[in-house]
PDB file of C-alpha atoms in Angstrom:
ATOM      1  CA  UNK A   1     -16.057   6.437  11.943  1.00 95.00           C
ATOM      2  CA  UNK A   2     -15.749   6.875   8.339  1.00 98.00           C
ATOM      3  CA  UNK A   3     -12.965   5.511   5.762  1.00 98.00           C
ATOM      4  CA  UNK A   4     -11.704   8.589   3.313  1.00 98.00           C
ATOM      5  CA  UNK A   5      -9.496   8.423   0.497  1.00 98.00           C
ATOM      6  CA  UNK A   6      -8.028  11.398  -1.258  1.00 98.00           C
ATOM      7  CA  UNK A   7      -7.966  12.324  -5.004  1.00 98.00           C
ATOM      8  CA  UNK A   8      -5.010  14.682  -5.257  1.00 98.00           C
ATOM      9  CA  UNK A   9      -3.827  16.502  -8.663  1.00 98.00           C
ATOM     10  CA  UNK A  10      -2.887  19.634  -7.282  1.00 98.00           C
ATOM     11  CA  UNK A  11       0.393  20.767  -8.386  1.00 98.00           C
ATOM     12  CA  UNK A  12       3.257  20.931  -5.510  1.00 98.00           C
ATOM     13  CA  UNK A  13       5.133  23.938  -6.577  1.00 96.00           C
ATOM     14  CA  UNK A  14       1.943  26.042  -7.880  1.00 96.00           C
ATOM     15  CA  UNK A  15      -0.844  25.898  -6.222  1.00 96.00           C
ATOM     16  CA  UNK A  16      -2.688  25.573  -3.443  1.00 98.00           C
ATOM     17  CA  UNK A  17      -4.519  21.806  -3.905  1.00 98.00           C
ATOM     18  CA  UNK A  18      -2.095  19.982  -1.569  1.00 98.00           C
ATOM     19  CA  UNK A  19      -1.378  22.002   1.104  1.00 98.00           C
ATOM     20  CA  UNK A  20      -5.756  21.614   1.042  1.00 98.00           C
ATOM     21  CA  UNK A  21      -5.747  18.214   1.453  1.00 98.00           C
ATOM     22  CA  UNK A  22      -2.781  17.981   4.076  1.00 98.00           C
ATOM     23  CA  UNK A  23      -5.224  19.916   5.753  1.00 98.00           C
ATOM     24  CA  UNK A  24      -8.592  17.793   4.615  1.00 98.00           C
ATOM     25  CA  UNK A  25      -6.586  14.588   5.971  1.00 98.00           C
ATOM     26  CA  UNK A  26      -5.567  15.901   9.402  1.00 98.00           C
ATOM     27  CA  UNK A  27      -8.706  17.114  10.258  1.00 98.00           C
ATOM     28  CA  UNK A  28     -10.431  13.774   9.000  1.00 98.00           C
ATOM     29  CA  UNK A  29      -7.603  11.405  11.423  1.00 98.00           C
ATOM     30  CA  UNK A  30      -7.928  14.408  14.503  1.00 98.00           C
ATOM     31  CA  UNK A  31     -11.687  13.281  14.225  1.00 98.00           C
ATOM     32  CA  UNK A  32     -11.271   9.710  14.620  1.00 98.00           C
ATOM     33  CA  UNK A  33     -12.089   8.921  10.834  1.00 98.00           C
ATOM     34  CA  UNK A  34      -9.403   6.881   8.719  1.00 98.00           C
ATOM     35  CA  UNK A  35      -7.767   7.145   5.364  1.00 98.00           C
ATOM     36  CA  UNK A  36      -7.152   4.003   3.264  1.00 98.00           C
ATOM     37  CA  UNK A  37      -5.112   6.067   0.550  1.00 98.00           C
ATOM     38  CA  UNK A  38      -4.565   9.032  -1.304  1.00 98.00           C
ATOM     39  CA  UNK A  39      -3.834   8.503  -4.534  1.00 98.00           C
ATOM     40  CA  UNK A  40      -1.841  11.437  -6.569  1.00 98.00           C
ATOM     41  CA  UNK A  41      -2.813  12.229  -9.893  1.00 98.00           C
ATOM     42  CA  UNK A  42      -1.834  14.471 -12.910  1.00 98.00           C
ATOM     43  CA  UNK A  43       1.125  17.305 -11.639  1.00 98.00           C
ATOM     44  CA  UNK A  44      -0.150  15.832  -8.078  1.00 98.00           C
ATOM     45  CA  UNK A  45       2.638  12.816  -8.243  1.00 98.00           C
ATOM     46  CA  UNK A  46       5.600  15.994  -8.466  1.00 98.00           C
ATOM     47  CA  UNK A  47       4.977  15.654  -4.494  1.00 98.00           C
ATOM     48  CA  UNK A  48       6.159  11.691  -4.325  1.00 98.00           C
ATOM     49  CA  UNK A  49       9.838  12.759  -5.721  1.00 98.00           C
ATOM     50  CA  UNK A  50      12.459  12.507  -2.700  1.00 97.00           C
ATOM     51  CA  UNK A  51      14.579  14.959  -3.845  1.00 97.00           C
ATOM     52  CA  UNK A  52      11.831  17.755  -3.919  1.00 96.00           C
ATOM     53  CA  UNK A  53      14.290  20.174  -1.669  1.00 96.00           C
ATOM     54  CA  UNK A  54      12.341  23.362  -0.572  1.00 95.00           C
ATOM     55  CA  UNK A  55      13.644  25.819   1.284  1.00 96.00           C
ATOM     56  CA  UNK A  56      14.016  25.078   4.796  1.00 93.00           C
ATOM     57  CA  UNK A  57      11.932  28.050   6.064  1.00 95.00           C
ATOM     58  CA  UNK A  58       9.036  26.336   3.566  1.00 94.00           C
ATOM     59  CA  UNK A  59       6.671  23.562   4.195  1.00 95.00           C
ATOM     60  CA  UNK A  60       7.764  20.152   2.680  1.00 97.00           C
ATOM     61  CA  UNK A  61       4.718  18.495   1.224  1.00 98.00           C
ATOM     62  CA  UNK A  62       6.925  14.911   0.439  1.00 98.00           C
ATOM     63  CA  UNK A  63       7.670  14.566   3.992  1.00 98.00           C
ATOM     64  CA  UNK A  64       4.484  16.272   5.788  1.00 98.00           C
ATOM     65  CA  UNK A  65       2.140  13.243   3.362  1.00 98.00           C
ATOM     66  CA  UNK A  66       4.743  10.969   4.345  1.00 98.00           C
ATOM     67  CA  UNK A  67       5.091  11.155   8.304  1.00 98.00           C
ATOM     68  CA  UNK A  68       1.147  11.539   8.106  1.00 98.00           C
ATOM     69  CA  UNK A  69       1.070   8.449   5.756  1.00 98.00           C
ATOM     70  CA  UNK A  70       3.692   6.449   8.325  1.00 98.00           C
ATOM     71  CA  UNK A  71       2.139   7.534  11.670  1.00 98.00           C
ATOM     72  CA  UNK A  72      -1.793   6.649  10.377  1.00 98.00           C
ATOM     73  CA  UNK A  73      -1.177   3.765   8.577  1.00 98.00           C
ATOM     74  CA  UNK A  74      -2.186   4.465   5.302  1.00 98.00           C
ATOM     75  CA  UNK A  75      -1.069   4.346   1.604  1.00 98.00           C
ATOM     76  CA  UNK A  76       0.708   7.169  -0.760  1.00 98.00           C
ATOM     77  CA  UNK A  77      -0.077   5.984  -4.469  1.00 98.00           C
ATOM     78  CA  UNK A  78       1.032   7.777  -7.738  1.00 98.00           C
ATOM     79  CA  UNK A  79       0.088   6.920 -10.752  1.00 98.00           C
ATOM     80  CA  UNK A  80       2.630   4.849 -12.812  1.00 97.00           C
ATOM     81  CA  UNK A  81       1.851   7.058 -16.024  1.00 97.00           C
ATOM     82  CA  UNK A  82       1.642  10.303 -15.455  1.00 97.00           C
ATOM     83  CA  UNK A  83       4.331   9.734 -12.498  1.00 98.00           C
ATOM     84  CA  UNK A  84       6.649   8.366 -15.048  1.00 97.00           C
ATOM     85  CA  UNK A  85       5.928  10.750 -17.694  1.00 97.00           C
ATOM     86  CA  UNK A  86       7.104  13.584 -15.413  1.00 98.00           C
ATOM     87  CA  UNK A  87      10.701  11.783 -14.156  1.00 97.00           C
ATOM     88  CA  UNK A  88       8.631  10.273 -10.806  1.00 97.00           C
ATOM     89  CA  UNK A  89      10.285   6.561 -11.005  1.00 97.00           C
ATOM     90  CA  UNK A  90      10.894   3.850  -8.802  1.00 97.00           C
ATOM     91  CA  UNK A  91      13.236   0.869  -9.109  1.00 97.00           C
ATOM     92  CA  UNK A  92      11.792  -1.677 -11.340  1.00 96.00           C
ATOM     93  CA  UNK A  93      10.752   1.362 -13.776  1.00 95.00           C
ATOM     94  CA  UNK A  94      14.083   2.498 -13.626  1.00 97.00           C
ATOM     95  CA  UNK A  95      15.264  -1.063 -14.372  1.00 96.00           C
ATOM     96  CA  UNK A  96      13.211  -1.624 -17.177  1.00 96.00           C
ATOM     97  CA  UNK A  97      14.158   1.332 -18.619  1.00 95.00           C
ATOM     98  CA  UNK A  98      17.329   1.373 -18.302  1.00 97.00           C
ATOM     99  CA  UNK A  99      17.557   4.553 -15.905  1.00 95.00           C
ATOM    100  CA  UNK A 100      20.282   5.324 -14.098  1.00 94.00           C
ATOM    101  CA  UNK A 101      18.329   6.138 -10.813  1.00 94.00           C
ATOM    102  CA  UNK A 102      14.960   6.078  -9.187  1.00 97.00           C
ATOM    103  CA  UNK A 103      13.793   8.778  -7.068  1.00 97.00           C
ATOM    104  CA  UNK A 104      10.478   8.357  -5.534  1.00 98.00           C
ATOM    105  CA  UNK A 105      10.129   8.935  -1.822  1.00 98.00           C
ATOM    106  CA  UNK A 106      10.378   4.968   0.326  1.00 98.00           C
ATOM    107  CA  UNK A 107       6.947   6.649   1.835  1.00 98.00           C
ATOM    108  CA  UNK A 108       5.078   6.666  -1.610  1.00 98.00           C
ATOM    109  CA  UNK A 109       4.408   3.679  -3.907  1.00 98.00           C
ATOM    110  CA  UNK A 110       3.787   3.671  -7.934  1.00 97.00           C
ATOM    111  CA  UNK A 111       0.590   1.887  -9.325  1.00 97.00           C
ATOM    112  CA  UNK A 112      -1.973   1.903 -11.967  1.00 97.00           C
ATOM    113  CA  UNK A 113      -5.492   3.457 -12.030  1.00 97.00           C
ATOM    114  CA  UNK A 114      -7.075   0.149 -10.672  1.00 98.00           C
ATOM    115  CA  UNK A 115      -5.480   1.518  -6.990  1.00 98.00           C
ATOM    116  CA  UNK A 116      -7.744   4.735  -7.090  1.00 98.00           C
ATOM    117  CA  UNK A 117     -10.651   2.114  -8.250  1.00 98.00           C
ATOM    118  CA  UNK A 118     -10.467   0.091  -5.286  1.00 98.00           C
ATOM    119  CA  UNK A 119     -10.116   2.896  -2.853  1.00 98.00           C
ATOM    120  CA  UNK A 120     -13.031   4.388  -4.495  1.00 97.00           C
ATOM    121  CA  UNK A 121     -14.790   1.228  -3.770  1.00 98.00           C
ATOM    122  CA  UNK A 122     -13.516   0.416  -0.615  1.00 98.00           C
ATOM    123  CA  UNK A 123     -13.755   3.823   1.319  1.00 98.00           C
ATOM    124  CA  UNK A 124     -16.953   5.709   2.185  1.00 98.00           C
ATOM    125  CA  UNK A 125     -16.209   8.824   0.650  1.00 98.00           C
ATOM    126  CA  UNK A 126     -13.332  10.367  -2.134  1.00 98.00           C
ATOM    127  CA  UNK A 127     -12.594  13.739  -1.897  1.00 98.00           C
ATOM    128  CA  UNK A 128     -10.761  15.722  -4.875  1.00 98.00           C
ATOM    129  CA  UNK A 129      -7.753  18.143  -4.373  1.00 98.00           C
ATOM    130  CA  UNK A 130      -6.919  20.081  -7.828  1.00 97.00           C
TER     131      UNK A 130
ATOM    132  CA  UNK B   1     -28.791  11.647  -3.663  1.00 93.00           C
ATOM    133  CA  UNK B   2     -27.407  14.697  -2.568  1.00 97.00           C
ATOM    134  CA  UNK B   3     -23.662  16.238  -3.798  1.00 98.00           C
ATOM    135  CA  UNK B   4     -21.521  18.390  -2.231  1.00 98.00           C
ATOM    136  CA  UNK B   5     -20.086  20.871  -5.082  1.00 98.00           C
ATOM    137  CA  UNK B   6     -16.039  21.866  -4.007  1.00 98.00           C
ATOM    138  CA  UNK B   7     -15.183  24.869  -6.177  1.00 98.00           C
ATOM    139  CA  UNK B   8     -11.192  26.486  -6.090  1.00 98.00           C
ATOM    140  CA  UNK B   9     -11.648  28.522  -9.454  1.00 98.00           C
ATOM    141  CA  UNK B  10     -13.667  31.550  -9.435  1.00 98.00           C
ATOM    142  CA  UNK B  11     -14.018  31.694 -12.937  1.00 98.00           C
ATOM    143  CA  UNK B  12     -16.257  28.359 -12.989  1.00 98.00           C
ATOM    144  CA  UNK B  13     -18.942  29.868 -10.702  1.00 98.00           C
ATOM    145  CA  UNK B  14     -21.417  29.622 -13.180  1.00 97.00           C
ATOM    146  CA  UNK B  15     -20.929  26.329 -15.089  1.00 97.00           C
ATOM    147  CA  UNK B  16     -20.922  25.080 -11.280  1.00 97.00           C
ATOM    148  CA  UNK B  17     -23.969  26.078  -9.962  1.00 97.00           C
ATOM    149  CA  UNK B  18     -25.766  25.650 -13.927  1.00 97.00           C
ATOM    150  CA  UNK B  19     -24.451  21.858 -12.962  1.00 97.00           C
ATOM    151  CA  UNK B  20     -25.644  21.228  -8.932  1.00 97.00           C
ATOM    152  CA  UNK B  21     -29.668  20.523  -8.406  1.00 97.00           C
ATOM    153  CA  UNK B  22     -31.523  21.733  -5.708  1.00 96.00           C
ATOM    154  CA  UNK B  23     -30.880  19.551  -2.534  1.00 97.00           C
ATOM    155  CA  UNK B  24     -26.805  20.235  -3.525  1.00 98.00           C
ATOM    156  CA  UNK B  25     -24.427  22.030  -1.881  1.00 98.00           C
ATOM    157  CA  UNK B  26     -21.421  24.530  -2.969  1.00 98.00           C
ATOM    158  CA  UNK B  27     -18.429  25.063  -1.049  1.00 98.00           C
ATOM    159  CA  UNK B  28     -16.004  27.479  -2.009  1.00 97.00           C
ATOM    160  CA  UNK B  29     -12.228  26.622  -1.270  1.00 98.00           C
ATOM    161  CA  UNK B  30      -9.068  28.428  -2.023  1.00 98.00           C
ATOM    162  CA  UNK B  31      -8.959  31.537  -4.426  1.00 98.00           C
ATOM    163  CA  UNK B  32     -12.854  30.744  -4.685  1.00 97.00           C
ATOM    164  CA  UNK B  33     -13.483  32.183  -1.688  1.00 97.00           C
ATOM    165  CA  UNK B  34     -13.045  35.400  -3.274  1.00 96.00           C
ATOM    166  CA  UNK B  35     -16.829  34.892  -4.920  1.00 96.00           C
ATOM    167  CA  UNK B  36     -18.601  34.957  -1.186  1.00 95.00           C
ATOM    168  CA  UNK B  37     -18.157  38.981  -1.777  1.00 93.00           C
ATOM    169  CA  UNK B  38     -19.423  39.034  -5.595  1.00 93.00           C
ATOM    170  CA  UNK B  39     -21.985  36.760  -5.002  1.00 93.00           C
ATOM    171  CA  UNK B  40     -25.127  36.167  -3.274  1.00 91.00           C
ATOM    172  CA  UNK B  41     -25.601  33.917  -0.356  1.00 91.00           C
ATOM    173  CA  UNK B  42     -27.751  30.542  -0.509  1.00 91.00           C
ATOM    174  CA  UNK B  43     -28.691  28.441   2.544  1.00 94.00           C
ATOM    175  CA  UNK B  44     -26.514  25.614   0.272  1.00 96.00           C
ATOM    176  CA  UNK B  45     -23.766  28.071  -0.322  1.00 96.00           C
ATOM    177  CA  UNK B  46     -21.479  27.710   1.757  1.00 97.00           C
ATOM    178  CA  UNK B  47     -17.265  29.397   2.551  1.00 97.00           C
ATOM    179  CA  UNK B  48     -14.626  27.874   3.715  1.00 97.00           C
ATOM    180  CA  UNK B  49     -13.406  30.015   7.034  1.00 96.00           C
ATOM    181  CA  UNK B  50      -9.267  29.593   6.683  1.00 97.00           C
ATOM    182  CA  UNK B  51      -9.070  30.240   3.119  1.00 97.00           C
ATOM    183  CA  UNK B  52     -11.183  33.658   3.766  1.00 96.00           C
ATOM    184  CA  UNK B  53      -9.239  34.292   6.575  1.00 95.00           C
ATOM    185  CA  UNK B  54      -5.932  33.392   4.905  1.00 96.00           C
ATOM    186  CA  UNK B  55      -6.735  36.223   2.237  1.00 95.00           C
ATOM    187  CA  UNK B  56      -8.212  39.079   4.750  1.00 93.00           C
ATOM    188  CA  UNK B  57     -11.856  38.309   3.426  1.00 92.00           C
ATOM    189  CA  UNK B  58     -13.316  37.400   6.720  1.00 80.00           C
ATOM    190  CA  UNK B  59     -15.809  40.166   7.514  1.00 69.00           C
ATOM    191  CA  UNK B  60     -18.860  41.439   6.038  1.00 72.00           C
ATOM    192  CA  UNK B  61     -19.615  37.948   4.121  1.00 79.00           C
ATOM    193  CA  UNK B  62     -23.086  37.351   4.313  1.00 89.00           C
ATOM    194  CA  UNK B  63     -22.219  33.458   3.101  1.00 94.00           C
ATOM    195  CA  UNK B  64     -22.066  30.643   5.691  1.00 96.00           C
ATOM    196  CA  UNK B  65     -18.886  30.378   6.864  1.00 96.00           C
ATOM    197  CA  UNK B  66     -17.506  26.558   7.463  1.00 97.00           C
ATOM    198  CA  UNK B  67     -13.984  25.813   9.102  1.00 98.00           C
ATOM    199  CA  UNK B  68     -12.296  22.627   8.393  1.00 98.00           C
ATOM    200  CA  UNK B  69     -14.190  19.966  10.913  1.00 98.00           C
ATOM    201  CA  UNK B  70     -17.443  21.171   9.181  1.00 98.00           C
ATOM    202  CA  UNK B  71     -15.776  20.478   5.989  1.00 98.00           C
ATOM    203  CA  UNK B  72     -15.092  17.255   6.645  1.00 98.00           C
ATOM    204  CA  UNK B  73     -18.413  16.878   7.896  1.00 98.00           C
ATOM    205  CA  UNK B  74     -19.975  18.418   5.015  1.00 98.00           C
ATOM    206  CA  UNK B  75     -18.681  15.307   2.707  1.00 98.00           C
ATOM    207  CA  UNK B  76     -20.336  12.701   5.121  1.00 98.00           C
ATOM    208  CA  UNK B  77     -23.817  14.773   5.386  1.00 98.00           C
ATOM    209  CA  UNK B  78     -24.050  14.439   1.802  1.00 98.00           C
ATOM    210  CA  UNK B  79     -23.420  11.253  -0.548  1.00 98.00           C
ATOM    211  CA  UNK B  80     -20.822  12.344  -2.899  1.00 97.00           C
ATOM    212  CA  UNK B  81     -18.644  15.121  -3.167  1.00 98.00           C
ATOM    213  CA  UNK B  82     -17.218  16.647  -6.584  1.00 98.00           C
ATOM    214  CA  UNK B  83     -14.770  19.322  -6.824  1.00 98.00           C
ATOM    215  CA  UNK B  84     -15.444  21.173  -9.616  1.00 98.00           C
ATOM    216  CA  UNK B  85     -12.169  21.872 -11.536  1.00 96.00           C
TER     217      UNK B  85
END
């Protein structure tokens, strides 16, 4: 048994990076392995927002990472920068800047680099979706 | 050390292989898939089955064709993995 984390930067919306490592994860868990946490990087935190609303004869990547995230016991992390930068915010960010809302997904969580550091360190292998 | 090269852009076939060393491996993904018809096969080179599949490609490859479970075992046969992008 092996411990994976996932880099993920794929856009949501144009491209075909996450659906890859939706895929990449499941098959990893279906073989017994474990995730300690995909971290979501560049366009790759547009996935964390909870009011992505796809069509509802599409897939919908916020809730797929999430239930898989839930049921497997492992973490959903977007970066604080980039997630900000592109209207991904959570409460205390929304607090501080004086934002009437915050709109990430209660599945996902918003923290700095040093996350994707430590899973790096702590997992056997990181694989890339882009 | 050996690296497992994950390419989705078939326009960085070249800088990717100029970059991987002999005991690497390349494994095409997505829209790279398309290059298992342009190009020629290695024993490192190797497809990804769904993504062919997924775009009709799935016959006449000569390339190595590996389905999900051998991509995931693919990153644990070698040390690192790096997706070229």
């Amino acid at each position: 048994m092996a411990t994976f984390s996932l880099l993920v930067t794929a856009n949501p919306h144009s491209s075909q990076g996450q659906f890859s490592a939706i895929q990449f994860a499941k098959t990893l868990l279906h073989q017994g392995h474990v995730i300690k946490r995909v971290f979501f990087y560049a366009d790759g935190v547009l996935v964390a927002s909870r009011l992505n609303c796809p069509p509802s004869d599409e897939y919908n990547l916020t809730k797929t990472w999430a239930k898989l995230a839930i049921t497997h016991d492992f973490e959903l992390t977007a970066c604080v920068t980039v997630a900000m930068k592109r209207g991904i915010i959570n409460a205390t960010e929304a607090d501080r800047n004086a934002l009437t809302g915050e709109n990430i997904d209660p599945a996902f969580e918003i923290s700095g680099l040093g996350q994707l550091t430590e899973a790096m360190l702590e997992s056997d292998r990181l694989v890339t979706f882009g | 050390m050996k690296t497992l090269y994950i390419l989705n852009n078939p326009q960085l076939f070249e800088q990717c292989t100029l970059a991987m060393g002999t005991q690497d491996a390349l494994l095409l993904i997505e829209d790279a898939v398309v290059l298992s018809e342009q190009q020629s096969s290695d024993e490192n080179h190797f497809v990804l089955e769904e993504d062919l599949i997924a775009r009709g490609l799935n016959s006449g490859s000569s390339w190595n064709k590996k389905n999900y479970n051998e991509f995931v075992a693919l990153t644990l046969e070698y040390n690192k993995s790096v997706s070229w992008l």
